[in-house]
CSV table of C-alpha atoms in Angstrom, one decimal:
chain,number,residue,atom,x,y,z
A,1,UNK,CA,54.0,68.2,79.8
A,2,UNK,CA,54.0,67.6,76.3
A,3,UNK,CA,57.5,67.2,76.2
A,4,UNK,CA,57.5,64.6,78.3
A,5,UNK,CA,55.2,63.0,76.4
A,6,UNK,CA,56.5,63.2,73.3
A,7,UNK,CA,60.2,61.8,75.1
A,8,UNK,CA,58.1,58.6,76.5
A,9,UNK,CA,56.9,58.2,72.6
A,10,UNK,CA,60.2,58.3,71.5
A,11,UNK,CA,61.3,56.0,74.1
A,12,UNK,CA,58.9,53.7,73.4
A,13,UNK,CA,59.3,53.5,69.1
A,14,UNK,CA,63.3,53.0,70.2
A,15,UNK,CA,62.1,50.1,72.7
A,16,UNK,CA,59.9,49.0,69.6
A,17,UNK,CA,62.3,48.6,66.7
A,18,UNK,CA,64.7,46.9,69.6
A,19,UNK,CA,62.5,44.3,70.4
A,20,UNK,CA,61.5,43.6,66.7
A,21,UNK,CA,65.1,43.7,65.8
A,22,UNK,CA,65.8,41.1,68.6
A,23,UNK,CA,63.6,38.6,67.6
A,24,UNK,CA,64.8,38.5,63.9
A,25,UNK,CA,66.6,36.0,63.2
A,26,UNK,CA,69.5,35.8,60.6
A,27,UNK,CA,73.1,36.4,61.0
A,28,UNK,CA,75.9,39.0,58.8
A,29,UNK,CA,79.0,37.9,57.6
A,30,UNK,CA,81.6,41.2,56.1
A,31,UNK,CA,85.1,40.3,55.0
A,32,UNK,CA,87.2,43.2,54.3
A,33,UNK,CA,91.4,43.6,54.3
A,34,UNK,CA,91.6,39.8,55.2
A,35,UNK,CA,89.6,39.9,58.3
A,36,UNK,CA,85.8,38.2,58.3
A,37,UNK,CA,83.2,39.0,60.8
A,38,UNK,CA,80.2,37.3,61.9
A,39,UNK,CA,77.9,38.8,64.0
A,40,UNK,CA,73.9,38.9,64.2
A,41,UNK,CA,72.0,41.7,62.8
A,42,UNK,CA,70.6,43.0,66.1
A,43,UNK,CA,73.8,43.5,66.9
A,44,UNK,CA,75.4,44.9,63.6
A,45,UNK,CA,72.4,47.7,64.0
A,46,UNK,CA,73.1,48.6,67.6
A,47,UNK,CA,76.7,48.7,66.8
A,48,UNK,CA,76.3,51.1,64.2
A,49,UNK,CA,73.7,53.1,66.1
A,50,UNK,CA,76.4,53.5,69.0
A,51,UNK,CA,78.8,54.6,66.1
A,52,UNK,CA,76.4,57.4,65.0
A,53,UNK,CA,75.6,58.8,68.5
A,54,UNK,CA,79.5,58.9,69.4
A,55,UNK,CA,80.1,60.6,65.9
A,56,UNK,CA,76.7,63.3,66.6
A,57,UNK,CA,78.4,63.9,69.8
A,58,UNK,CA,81.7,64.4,68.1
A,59,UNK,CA,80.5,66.5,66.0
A,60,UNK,CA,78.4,68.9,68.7
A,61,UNK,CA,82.3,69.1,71.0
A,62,UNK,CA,84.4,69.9,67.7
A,63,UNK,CA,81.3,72.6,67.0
A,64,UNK,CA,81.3,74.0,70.6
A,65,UNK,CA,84.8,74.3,70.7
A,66,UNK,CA,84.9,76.0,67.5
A,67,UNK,CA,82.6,78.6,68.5
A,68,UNK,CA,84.0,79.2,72.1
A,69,UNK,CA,85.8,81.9,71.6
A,70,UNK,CA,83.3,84.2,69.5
A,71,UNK,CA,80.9,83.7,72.6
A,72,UNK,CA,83.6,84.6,74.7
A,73,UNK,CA,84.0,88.1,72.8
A,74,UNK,CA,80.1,88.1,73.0
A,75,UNK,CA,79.7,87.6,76.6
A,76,UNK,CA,82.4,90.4,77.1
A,77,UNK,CA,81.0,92.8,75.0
A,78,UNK,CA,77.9,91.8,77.1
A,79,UNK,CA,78.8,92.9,79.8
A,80,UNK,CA,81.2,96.1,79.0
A,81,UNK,CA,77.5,97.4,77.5
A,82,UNK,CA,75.7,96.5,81.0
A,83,UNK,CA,78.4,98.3,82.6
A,84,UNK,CA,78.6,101.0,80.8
A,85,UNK,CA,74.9,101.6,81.3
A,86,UNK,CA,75.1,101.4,84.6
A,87,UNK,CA,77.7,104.3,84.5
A,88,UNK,CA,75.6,106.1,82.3
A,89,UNK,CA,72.7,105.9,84.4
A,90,UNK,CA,74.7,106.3,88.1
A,91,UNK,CA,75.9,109.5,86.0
A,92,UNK,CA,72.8,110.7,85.4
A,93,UNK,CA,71.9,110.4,89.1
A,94,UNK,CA,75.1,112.2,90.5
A,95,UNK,CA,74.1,115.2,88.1
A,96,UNK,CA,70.2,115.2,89.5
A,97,UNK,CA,71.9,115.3,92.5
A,98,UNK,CA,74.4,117.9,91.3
A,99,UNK,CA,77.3,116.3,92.4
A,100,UNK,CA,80.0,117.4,90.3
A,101,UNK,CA,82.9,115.0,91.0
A,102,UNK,CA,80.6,111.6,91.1
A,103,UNK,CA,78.8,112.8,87.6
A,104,UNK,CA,82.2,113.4,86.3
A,105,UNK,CA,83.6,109.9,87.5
A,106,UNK,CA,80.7,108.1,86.2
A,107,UNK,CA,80.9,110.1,83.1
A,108,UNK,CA,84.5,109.1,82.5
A,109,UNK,CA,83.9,105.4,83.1
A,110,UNK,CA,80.9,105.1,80.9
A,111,UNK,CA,83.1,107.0,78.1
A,112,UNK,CA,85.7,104.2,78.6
A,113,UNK,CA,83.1,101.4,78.5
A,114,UNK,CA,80.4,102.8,75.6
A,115,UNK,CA,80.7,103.1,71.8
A,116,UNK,CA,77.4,105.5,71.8
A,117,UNK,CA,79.0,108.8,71.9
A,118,UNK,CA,75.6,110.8,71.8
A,119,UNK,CA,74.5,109.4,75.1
A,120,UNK,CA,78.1,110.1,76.9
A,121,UNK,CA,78.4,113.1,75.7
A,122,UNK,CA,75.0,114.5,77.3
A,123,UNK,CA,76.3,112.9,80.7
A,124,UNK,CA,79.8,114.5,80.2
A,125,UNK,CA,78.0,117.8,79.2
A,126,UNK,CA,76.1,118.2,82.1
A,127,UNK,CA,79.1,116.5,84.6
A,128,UNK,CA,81.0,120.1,83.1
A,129,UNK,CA,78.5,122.0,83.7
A,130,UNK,CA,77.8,121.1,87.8
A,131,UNK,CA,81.7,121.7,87.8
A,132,UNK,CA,81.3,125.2,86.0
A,133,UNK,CA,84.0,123.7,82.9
A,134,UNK,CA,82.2,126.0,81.1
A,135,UNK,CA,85.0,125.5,77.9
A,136,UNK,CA,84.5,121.5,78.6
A,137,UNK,CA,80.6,121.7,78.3
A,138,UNK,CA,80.8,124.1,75.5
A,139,UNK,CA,83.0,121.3,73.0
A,140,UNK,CA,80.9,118.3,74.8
A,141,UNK,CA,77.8,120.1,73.2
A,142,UNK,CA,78.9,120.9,70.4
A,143,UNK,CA,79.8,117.2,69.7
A,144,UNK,CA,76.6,116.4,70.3
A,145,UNK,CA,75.1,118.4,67.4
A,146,UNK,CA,77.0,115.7,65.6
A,147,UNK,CA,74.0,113.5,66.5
A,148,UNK,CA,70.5,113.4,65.3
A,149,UNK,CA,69.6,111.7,68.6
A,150,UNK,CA,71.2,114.5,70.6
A,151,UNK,CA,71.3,118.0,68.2
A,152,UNK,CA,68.2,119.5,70.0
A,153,UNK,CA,69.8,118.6,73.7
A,154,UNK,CA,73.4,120.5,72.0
A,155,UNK,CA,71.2,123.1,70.7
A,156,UNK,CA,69.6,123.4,74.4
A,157,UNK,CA,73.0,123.5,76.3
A,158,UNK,CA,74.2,126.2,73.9
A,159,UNK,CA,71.7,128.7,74.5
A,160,UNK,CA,71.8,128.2,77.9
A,161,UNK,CA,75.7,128.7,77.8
A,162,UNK,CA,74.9,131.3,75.9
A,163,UNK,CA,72.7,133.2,77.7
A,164,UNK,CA,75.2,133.0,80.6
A,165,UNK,CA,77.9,134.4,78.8
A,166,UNK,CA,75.7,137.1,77.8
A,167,UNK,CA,75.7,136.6,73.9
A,168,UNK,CA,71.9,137.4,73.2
A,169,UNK,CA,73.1,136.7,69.2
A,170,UNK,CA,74.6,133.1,69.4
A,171,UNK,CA,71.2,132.4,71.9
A,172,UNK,CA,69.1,133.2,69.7
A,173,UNK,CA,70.6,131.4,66.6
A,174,UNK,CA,70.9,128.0,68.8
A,175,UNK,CA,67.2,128.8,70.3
A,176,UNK,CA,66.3,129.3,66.3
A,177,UNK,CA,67.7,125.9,65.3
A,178,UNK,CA,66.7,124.4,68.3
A,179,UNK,CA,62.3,125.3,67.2
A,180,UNK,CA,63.4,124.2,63.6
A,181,UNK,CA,64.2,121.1,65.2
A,182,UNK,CA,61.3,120.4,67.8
A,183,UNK,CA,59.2,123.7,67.5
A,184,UNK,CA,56.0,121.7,69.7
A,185,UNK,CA,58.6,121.8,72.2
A,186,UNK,CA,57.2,124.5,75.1
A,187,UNK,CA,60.0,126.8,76.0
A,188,UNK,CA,61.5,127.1,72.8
C-alpha cells in the first residue's frame, strides 16, 4: 500500500514540475558546429529528461549483460548443490532401507555433484557397508577422520569394523578416541 502511495506522490511532483514548466514562458537559442537551435525551454528539459532515462536504461542493459554470465555459473552451481543434496539425502534413505545398490548409486552421484567430502563419505561409508565392501568402508572411514565434522562417525565405523574382524586392540583404541572426542556420548 505504501508503495503505491508513494508511486502516485511521485507521479504527481513529475505532473507538477510539467505543468509549471509549461506555463513558463521564454525560449533557448544553442549554436554549436555551425548549426543554431531554437526551441522553448519546456521542451529543451523534456528533451534532456528523455536523454537521461534512455542513457539510465543504457546503462542497466550494458550492466545486465555484463553480469550474465557470473549468474549463469551461479544458478548452475545452484542447482548441482540442490542436486547433490537430494542424492545425499535419497542415499541416506536407501541405507535406512538397507538397500545396497540404490545407497551405492545415490552415493556415487552425490560424490559427482558435492564438494563436501565429509558428508559423502558417511553415505559412501555406510553404502560399503550394506554391500559388505568391508576394504571400501574401511578407507571411506578413515577419510572421514580427516574431518572434524565427521572424526567421531570414522571413529564409530572403525570400532564397529573392528569388532567384526575380531581385533579387540584396534576397537578399543578407536572406541578410546572416539570418548576423547564426545565422551557424553552413551555407548561409548
Amino acid at each position: 500500500m505504501w508503495r503505491g502511495i508513494l508511486f502516485f506522490v511521485k507521479l504527481a511532483i513529475l505532473v507538477a514540475i510539467a505543468v509549471w514548466l509549461a506555463e513558463q514562458p521564454g525560449n533557448v537559442s544553442i549554436e554549436w558546429l555551425g548549426y543554431r537551435v531554437d526551441t522553448s525551454v519546456g521542451l529543451l528539459l523534456a528533451a534532456v529528461f528523455v536523454l537521461l532515462v534512455v542513457a539510465a536504461l543504457g546503462y542497466r542493459f550494458w550492466r545486465a549483460l555484463r553480469g550474465t554470465p557470473r549468474s549463469l555459473v551461479r544458478a548452475r552451481q545452484r542447482s548441482r548443490r540442490r542436486k547433490g543434496y537430494e542424492a545425499l539425502t535419497n542415499g541416506l534413505v536407501a541405507v535406512a532401507a538397507g538397500d545396497a545398490p540404490e545407497a551405492d548409486k545415490w552415493a556415487r552421484r552425490a560424490s559427482h555433484l558435492l564438494d563436501e567430502p565429509p558428508l559423502v563419505r558417511l553415505l559412501e561409508a555406510q553404502a560399503a557397508q550394506l554391500d559388505n565392501d568391508e576394504p571400501t568402508a574401511r578407507a571411506r572411514f578413515t577419510e572421514m577422520l580427516e574431518y572434524r565434522e565427521t572424526r567421531f562417525l570414522g571413529l564409530r565405523g572403525l570400532f564397529l569394523q573392528a569388532m567384526r574382524d575380531g581385533d579387540e586392540e584396534a576397537a578399543r583404541r578407536y572406541l578410546e578416541r572416539a570418548r576423547n572426542l564426545r565422551p557424553e556420548t552413551p555407548g561409548c
